[in-house]
Amino acid sequence: MSILVIAEHDNVSLKPATLSTITAALAIGPDVDVLVAGASCAGVAAAAASVPGVSKVLLADNNAYANQLPESVAALVVECGSYTHILAAATTTGKNFLPRVAALLDVAQISDIIAVKSSDTFVRPIYAGNALATLHSSDAVKVITVRTTAFAEAAIAGNAAPVETLDIVKEQTLSTFTGQQLSVSERPELTAASIIVSGGRGMQSGENFKLIEKVADKLGAAIGASRAAVDAGFVPNDMQVGQTGKIVAPELYIAVGISGAIQHLAGMKDSKVIVAINKDAEAPIFQVADYGLVEDLFKVLPELAEKL
C-alpha cells in the first residue's frame, strides 16, 4: 500500500490544507509520499519533506506547472507511479484536478472525507451534512479529496524525507493561464482564521457590513457571509461560507443576522464555539449555537465593538 498526497501551494509556501491532508493520509497507512508540482518551488518541497510521516517528496519543478493547470497536474499525477491511494484537499484546487485524475485512471472519486475507517473504508457527509455515509471502495486506486477541517494539521518540523526530482513534463493545449485576480485583505484568510464573524441577509445591505468589520478588527477575525448575503450583492462571493462556499471550522464563529439555512450550517457547524445574533428567536441557527442572543443586530454590533 502506497499513498500519494498532492501538495497545495503558491510556489512559495505549503498551504495548511496540505498538512491536514497528510494527517488523513497517515490514518490510511504509513507510506506517504508528497507531490509538489510548480515552478521555482524547491522551498515548498523542503517544507513538505520536514513533515513527520512523509516518506519521500516528488518535486516536479517546471514552468509547465507554474500555475498548476488541472489538465497538466492530472496527467503528471497519473505518471508518478503505482499508488494505491491518491489524496488532495477538498479545496477549489483539489476539486479542479482530482476528478480528472480519477477519470484518467477510470476509477470513482471519493469526495470530502471526514474520517478514515480503514484503507478502503471512509466516512463522508451527505445531504448537506445532515447524514454521514460510510463507504467501501473496491477500486484498485482510491482517489480521495479530504475535508481539511476534519483533520488536524501535521507539523512542519522534525523530519528530513528525501526529495526526488521528476523530469516528467506534461505540456497541454486544452487550457492556458491568462491571469488571476486575488482578493487582498489585511484580515486572516477565511479558511485559516481562528475567529470568523459572518453576516447574513439580516445585514440588509453591503454598507452595513461595516458594523461587522469593526467587530472583526477588534477580534483579529476574518469576515464571512451567508449565500443569501452574497446573492443579494452585499459582499463578493469569495466571502461565502456554506455548502457551496467555503467550509470552515474556527475556534469561534459569530453568525450575525444569519437564519441558519441547512446549506450554511453545512459549512460552519464544526466550529468549536458558535455564537448567534438574530432577532428571530425561532431561527434555525440557534439549534447549533453554543451561545445565542435574540436582539436587533444594529443595536448589538455597535455595543459589542465598544465593549471589545
Short mmCIF file of C-alpha atoms in Angstrom, two decimals:
data_model
loop_
_atom_site.label_atom_id
_atom_site.label_comp_id
_atom_site.label_asym_id
_atom_site.label_seq_id
_atom_site.Cartn_x
_atom_site.Cartn_y
_atom_site.Cartn_z
CA MET A 1 0.00 0.00 0.00
CA SER A 2 1.44 3.36 -1.06
CA ILE A 3 -0.14 6.78 -0.69
CA LEU A 4 0.41 9.99 -2.66
CA VAL A 5 -0.64 13.41 -1.38
CA ILE A 6 -0.68 16.26 -3.88
CA ALA A 7 0.59 19.41 -2.19
CA GLU A 8 -1.33 22.65 -2.42
CA HIS A 9 0.93 25.70 -2.56
CA ASP A 10 1.60 29.04 -4.24
CA ASN A 11 5.16 28.14 -5.33
CA VAL A 12 6.40 29.85 -2.16
CA SER A 13 4.77 28.21 0.84
CA LEU A 14 2.96 24.99 1.64
CA LYS A 15 -0.73 25.56 2.38
CA PRO A 16 -2.19 24.35 5.71
CA ALA A 17 -4.74 22.29 3.75
CA THR A 18 -1.89 20.00 2.68
CA LEU A 19 -0.88 19.41 6.29
CA SER A 20 -4.40 18.25 7.13
CA THR A 21 -4.43 16.03 4.05
CA ILE A 22 -1.18 14.41 5.18
CA THR A 23 -2.79 13.67 8.56
CA ALA A 24 -5.66 11.92 6.75
CA ALA A 25 -3.18 10.00 4.58
CA LEU A 26 -1.26 8.77 7.63
CA ALA A 27 -4.55 7.44 9.03
CA ILE A 28 -4.71 5.19 5.96
CA GLY A 29 -1.13 3.92 6.11
CA PRO A 30 2.46 4.83 7.00
CA ASP A 31 3.94 5.03 3.48
CA VAL A 32 3.06 8.59 2.41
CA ASP A 33 4.73 10.47 -0.46
CA VAL A 34 4.03 14.09 -1.34
CA LEU A 35 4.00 15.52 -4.86
CA VAL A 36 4.97 19.18 -5.27
CA ALA A 37 4.25 20.43 -8.80
CA GLY A 38 5.07 24.02 -9.65
CA ALA A 39 7.81 26.37 -10.77
CA SER A 40 10.72 27.57 -8.59
CA CYS A 41 9.09 25.71 -5.71
CA ALA A 42 12.05 23.94 -4.09
CA GLY A 43 11.23 25.71 -0.82
CA VAL A 44 7.79 24.11 -0.81
CA ALA A 45 9.34 20.68 -1.34
CA ALA A 46 11.72 21.27 1.57
CA ALA A 47 8.79 22.21 3.83
CA ALA A 48 6.89 19.07 2.78
CA ALA A 49 9.97 16.93 3.45
CA SER A 50 10.09 18.17 7.05
CA VAL A 51 6.55 16.98 7.87
CA PRO A 52 6.64 13.94 10.19
CA GLY A 53 5.39 10.78 8.48
CA VAL A 54 6.32 11.81 4.94
CA SER A 55 8.49 9.12 3.32
CA LYS A 56 9.50 10.97 0.17
CA VAL A 57 8.79 14.19 -1.73
CA LEU A 58 8.43 14.16 -5.51
CA LEU A 59 9.37 17.53 -6.98
CA ALA A 60 8.14 18.45 -10.46
CA ASP A 61 9.69 21.90 -10.92
CA ASN A 62 8.89 23.15 -14.40
CA ASN A 63 7.18 26.14 -15.99
CA ALA A 64 4.55 23.74 -17.31
CA TYR A 65 3.24 23.52 -13.73
CA ALA A 66 3.77 27.16 -12.74
CA ASN A 67 0.04 27.84 -12.49
CA GLN A 68 -0.93 24.25 -11.72
CA LEU A 69 -3.44 23.96 -14.54
CA PRO A 70 -5.59 20.92 -13.79
CA GLU A 71 -5.03 19.20 -17.12
CA SER A 72 -1.25 19.32 -16.66
CA VAL A 73 -1.28 18.31 -12.99
CA ALA A 74 -3.72 15.43 -13.56
CA ALA A 75 -1.55 13.98 -16.33
CA LEU A 76 1.52 14.32 -14.10
CA VAL A 77 -0.13 12.57 -11.16
CA VAL A 78 -1.05 9.56 -13.29
CA GLU A 79 2.61 9.24 -14.39
CA CYS A 80 4.05 9.48 -10.87
CA GLY A 81 3.91 5.77 -10.08
CA SER A 82 1.69 2.95 -8.92
CA TYR A 83 -0.01 4.34 -5.85
CA THR A 84 -2.95 2.68 -4.14
CA HIS A 85 -4.27 5.97 -2.73
CA ILE A 86 -4.12 9.48 -4.18
CA LEU A 87 -5.27 12.32 -1.92
CA ALA A 88 -5.76 16.06 -2.22
CA ALA A 89 -7.51 18.68 -0.13
CA ALA A 90 -11.17 19.34 -0.96
CA THR A 91 -10.38 22.92 -1.93
CA THR A 92 -11.01 24.71 -5.20
CA THR A 93 -7.66 23.44 -6.46
CA GLY A 94 -8.19 19.83 -5.37
CA LYS A 95 -11.73 19.73 -6.70
CA ASN A 96 -10.44 21.03 -10.02
CA PHE A 97 -7.80 18.44 -10.90
CA LEU A 98 -8.54 15.30 -8.87
CA PRO A 99 -11.71 14.33 -10.80
CA ARG A 100 -9.52 14.40 -13.91
CA VAL A 101 -7.10 12.02 -12.20
CA ALA A 102 -9.98 9.67 -11.38
CA ALA A 103 -11.21 9.82 -14.97
CA LEU A 104 -7.76 9.05 -16.39
CA LEU A 105 -7.47 6.07 -14.02
CA ASP A 106 -11.08 5.00 -14.71
CA VAL A 107 -11.99 4.84 -11.02
CA ALA A 108 -14.58 6.54 -8.83
CA GLN A 109 -13.58 9.57 -6.79
CA ILE A 110 -14.36 9.58 -3.07
CA SER A 111 -15.14 13.17 -2.13
CA ASP A 112 -14.85 15.22 1.03
CA ILE A 113 -13.97 12.50 3.54
CA ILE A 114 -14.08 13.42 7.24
CA ALA A 115 -12.83 10.13 8.73
CA VAL A 116 -10.82 7.04 7.81
CA LYS A 117 -12.17 3.68 8.99
CA SER A 118 -9.61 1.56 7.14
CA SER A 119 -7.54 1.63 3.97
CA ASP A 120 -10.67 1.07 1.85
CA THR A 121 -13.47 2.45 4.04
CA PHE A 122 -14.17 6.15 4.58
CA VAL A 123 -16.79 8.48 6.03
CA ARG A 124 -18.15 11.49 4.18
CA PRO A 125 -21.07 13.87 4.79
CA ILE A 126 -24.13 13.76 2.53
CA TYR A 127 -27.40 15.73 2.36
CA ALA A 128 -25.62 18.98 3.32
CA GLY A 129 -24.07 17.31 6.32
CA ASN A 130 -27.32 16.01 7.80
CA ALA A 131 -26.17 12.41 7.37
CA LEU A 132 -22.84 10.62 7.25
CA ALA A 133 -22.17 7.91 4.69
CA THR A 134 -19.65 5.16 5.36
CA LEU A 135 -18.47 3.82 2.03
CA HIS A 136 -16.24 0.94 1.00
CA SER A 137 -14.21 1.19 -2.20
CA SER A 138 -13.08 -1.84 -4.18
CA ASP A 139 -11.22 0.24 -6.79
CA ALA A 140 -7.56 -0.63 -7.22
CA VAL A 141 -6.69 3.04 -6.75
CA LYS A 142 -8.59 5.19 -4.27
CA VAL A 143 -8.80 8.81 -5.41
CA ILE A 144 -9.85 10.93 -2.44
CA THR A 145 -10.48 14.56 -1.54
CA VAL A 146 -10.20 15.44 2.15
CA ARG A 147 -12.32 17.90 4.13
CA THR A 148 -9.40 19.55 5.87
CA THR A 149 -11.41 20.92 8.80
CA ALA A 150 -11.94 17.33 9.96
CA PHE A 151 -8.21 16.55 10.36
CA ALA A 152 -5.55 18.26 12.45
CA GLU A 153 -2.66 19.94 10.67
CA ALA A 154 0.59 17.99 10.70
CA ALA A 155 3.66 19.83 11.97
CA ILE A 156 6.30 21.27 9.63
CA ALA A 157 9.31 20.08 11.63
CA GLY A 158 11.16 17.00 12.79
CA ASN A 159 11.58 15.08 9.53
CA ALA A 160 14.08 15.01 6.69
CA ALA A 161 12.48 12.99 3.91
CA PRO A 162 14.42 12.72 0.64
CA VAL A 163 13.37 14.96 -2.26
CA GLU A 164 13.30 13.24 -5.65
CA THR A 165 13.26 15.45 -8.74
CA LEU A 166 10.92 14.37 -11.53
CA ASP A 167 11.70 15.13 -15.17
CA ILE A 168 8.13 14.43 -16.29
CA VAL A 169 6.79 17.40 -18.25
CA LYS A 170 3.14 17.32 -19.29
CA GLU A 171 2.56 20.19 -21.69
CA GLN A 172 -1.04 20.52 -22.87
CA THR A 173 -3.06 22.84 -25.09
CA LEU A 174 -6.55 22.30 -23.68
CA SER A 175 -6.25 25.33 -21.41
CA THR A 176 -3.93 28.28 -20.91
CA PHE A 177 -3.36 30.60 -17.98
CA THR A 178 -4.42 34.15 -18.79
CA GLY A 179 -4.41 35.85 -15.40
CA GLN A 180 -5.89 35.95 -11.92
CA GLN A 181 -7.49 38.45 -9.60
CA LEU A 182 -6.69 37.88 -5.97
CA SER A 183 -8.61 39.36 -3.06
CA VAL A 184 -6.23 41.40 -0.93
CA SER A 185 -7.05 41.86 2.73
CA GLU A 186 -5.18 42.55 5.95
CA ARG A 187 -7.56 40.17 7.72
CA PRO A 188 -6.85 36.44 8.07
CA GLU A 189 -7.75 34.09 5.23
CA LEU A 190 -11.26 32.78 5.77
CA THR A 191 -10.43 29.08 5.73
CA ALA A 192 -7.43 29.52 8.06
CA ALA A 193 -8.84 32.03 10.55
CA SER A 194 -9.32 31.07 14.20
CA ILE A 195 -12.16 33.60 14.56
CA ILE A 196 -14.80 34.38 11.92
CA VAL A 197 -17.62 36.91 12.03
CA SER A 198 -20.23 36.28 9.33
CA GLY A 199 -23.18 38.35 8.21
CA GLY A 200 -26.39 37.27 6.53
CA ARG A 201 -29.42 38.71 4.83
CA GLY A 202 -30.29 40.44 8.10
CA MET A 203 -27.48 42.92 7.44
CA GLN A 204 -29.85 44.46 4.85
CA SER A 205 -27.05 46.00 2.74
CA GLY A 206 -23.37 45.80 1.96
CA GLU A 207 -22.86 49.16 3.62
CA ASN A 208 -23.99 47.70 6.93
CA PHE A 209 -21.16 45.15 6.81
CA LYS A 210 -19.02 47.97 8.20
CA LEU A 211 -20.62 47.14 11.55
CA ILE A 212 -19.19 43.64 11.26
CA GLU A 213 -15.82 44.98 10.16
CA LYS A 214 -15.49 46.99 13.38
CA VAL A 215 -16.09 43.89 15.50
CA ALA A 216 -13.84 41.71 13.31
CA ASP A 217 -10.98 44.22 13.50
CA LYS A 218 -11.15 44.24 17.31
CA LEU A 219 -11.02 40.42 17.36
CA GLY A 220 -8.47 39.95 14.58
CA ALA A 221 -11.13 37.93 12.79
CA ALA A 222 -11.93 37.05 9.20
CA ILE A 223 -15.27 38.12 7.73
CA GLY A 224 -17.65 35.67 6.10
CA ALA A 225 -21.17 35.76 4.74
CA SER A 226 -24.13 33.53 4.03
CA ARG A 227 -25.18 32.71 0.49
CA ALA A 228 -28.21 34.95 0.90
CA ALA A 229 -25.95 37.92 1.59
CA VAL A 230 -23.73 37.05 -1.38
CA ASP A 231 -26.67 36.52 -3.74
CA ALA A 232 -28.11 39.87 -2.64
CA GLY A 233 -24.87 41.53 -3.69
CA PHE A 234 -23.89 42.69 -0.21
CA VAL A 235 -20.40 41.15 -0.42
CA PRO A 236 -18.28 39.26 -3.00
CA ASN A 237 -18.72 35.50 -3.33
CA ASP A 238 -15.23 34.69 -2.02
CA MET A 239 -16.64 35.50 1.44
CA GLN A 240 -19.36 32.85 1.24
CA VAL A 241 -19.44 30.19 3.94
CA GLY A 242 -21.55 27.10 3.33
CA GLN A 243 -22.08 24.00 1.28
CA THR A 244 -21.48 25.88 -1.98
CA GLY A 245 -18.93 28.23 -0.41
CA LYS A 246 -16.06 27.66 1.99
CA ILE A 247 -16.05 25.01 4.70
CA VAL A 248 -14.67 26.46 7.94
CA ALA A 249 -14.12 25.25 11.49
CA PRO A 250 -12.62 28.11 13.51
CA GLU A 251 -12.27 28.30 17.29
CA LEU A 252 -15.02 30.93 17.34
CA TYR A 253 -17.75 31.56 14.74
CA ILE A 254 -20.09 34.52 15.21
CA ALA A 255 -23.17 34.44 12.97
CA VAL A 256 -24.89 37.80 12.69
CA GLY A 257 -28.28 38.13 11.00
CA ILE A 258 -28.00 34.59 9.61
CA SER A 259 -31.11 32.46 9.89
CA GLY A 260 -29.17 29.20 9.57
CA ALA A 261 -30.27 27.55 6.34
CA ILE A 262 -29.06 23.97 6.01
CA GLN A 263 -26.57 24.95 3.30
CA HIS A 264 -24.90 27.48 5.61
CA LEU A 265 -24.82 25.14 8.59
CA ALA A 266 -23.04 22.54 6.46
CA GLY A 267 -20.12 24.93 6.10
CA MET A 268 -19.61 26.01 9.71
CA LYS A 269 -21.24 23.67 12.20
CA ASP A 270 -17.91 22.04 13.08
CA SER A 271 -16.71 25.33 14.59
CA LYS A 272 -15.54 24.89 18.19
CA VAL A 273 -17.77 27.66 19.61
CA ILE A 274 -20.73 29.15 17.73
CA VAL A 275 -22.36 32.43 18.70
CA ALA A 276 -25.60 33.52 17.00
CA ILE A 277 -27.11 37.01 16.97
CA ASN A 278 -30.57 37.19 15.45
CA LYS A 279 -33.80 38.97 16.32
CA ASP A 280 -35.82 35.87 15.34
CA ALA A 281 -35.87 33.52 18.34
CA GLU A 282 -37.03 30.67 16.07
CA ALA A 283 -34.11 30.96 13.65
CA PRO A 284 -32.53 27.52 12.96
CA ILE A 285 -29.07 28.91 13.72
CA PHE A 286 -29.90 28.76 17.43
CA GLN A 287 -30.15 24.96 17.20
CA VAL A 288 -26.41 24.67 16.62
CA ALA A 289 -25.26 27.74 18.58
CA ASP A 290 -23.43 27.41 21.88
CA TYR A 291 -24.46 30.96 22.75
CA GLY A 292 -27.43 32.84 21.32
CA LEU A 293 -28.56 36.44 21.60
CA VAL A 294 -32.07 37.33 20.45
CA GLU A 295 -31.68 41.01 19.70
CA ASP A 296 -31.51 43.59 16.91
CA LEU A 297 -28.05 43.30 15.36
CA PHE A 298 -27.99 47.04 14.62
CA LYS A 299 -28.09 47.62 18.35
CA VAL A 300 -25.82 44.77 19.36
CA LEU A 301 -22.90 45.23 16.95
CA PRO A 302 -22.02 48.82 17.94
CA GLU A 303 -22.27 47.86 21.61
CA LEU A 304 -20.11 44.79 21.06
CA ALA A 305 -17.46 46.80 19.21
CA GLU A 306 -17.43 49.32 22.03
CA LYS A 307 -17.08 46.65 24.72
CA LEU A 308 -14.27 44.94 22.83
#
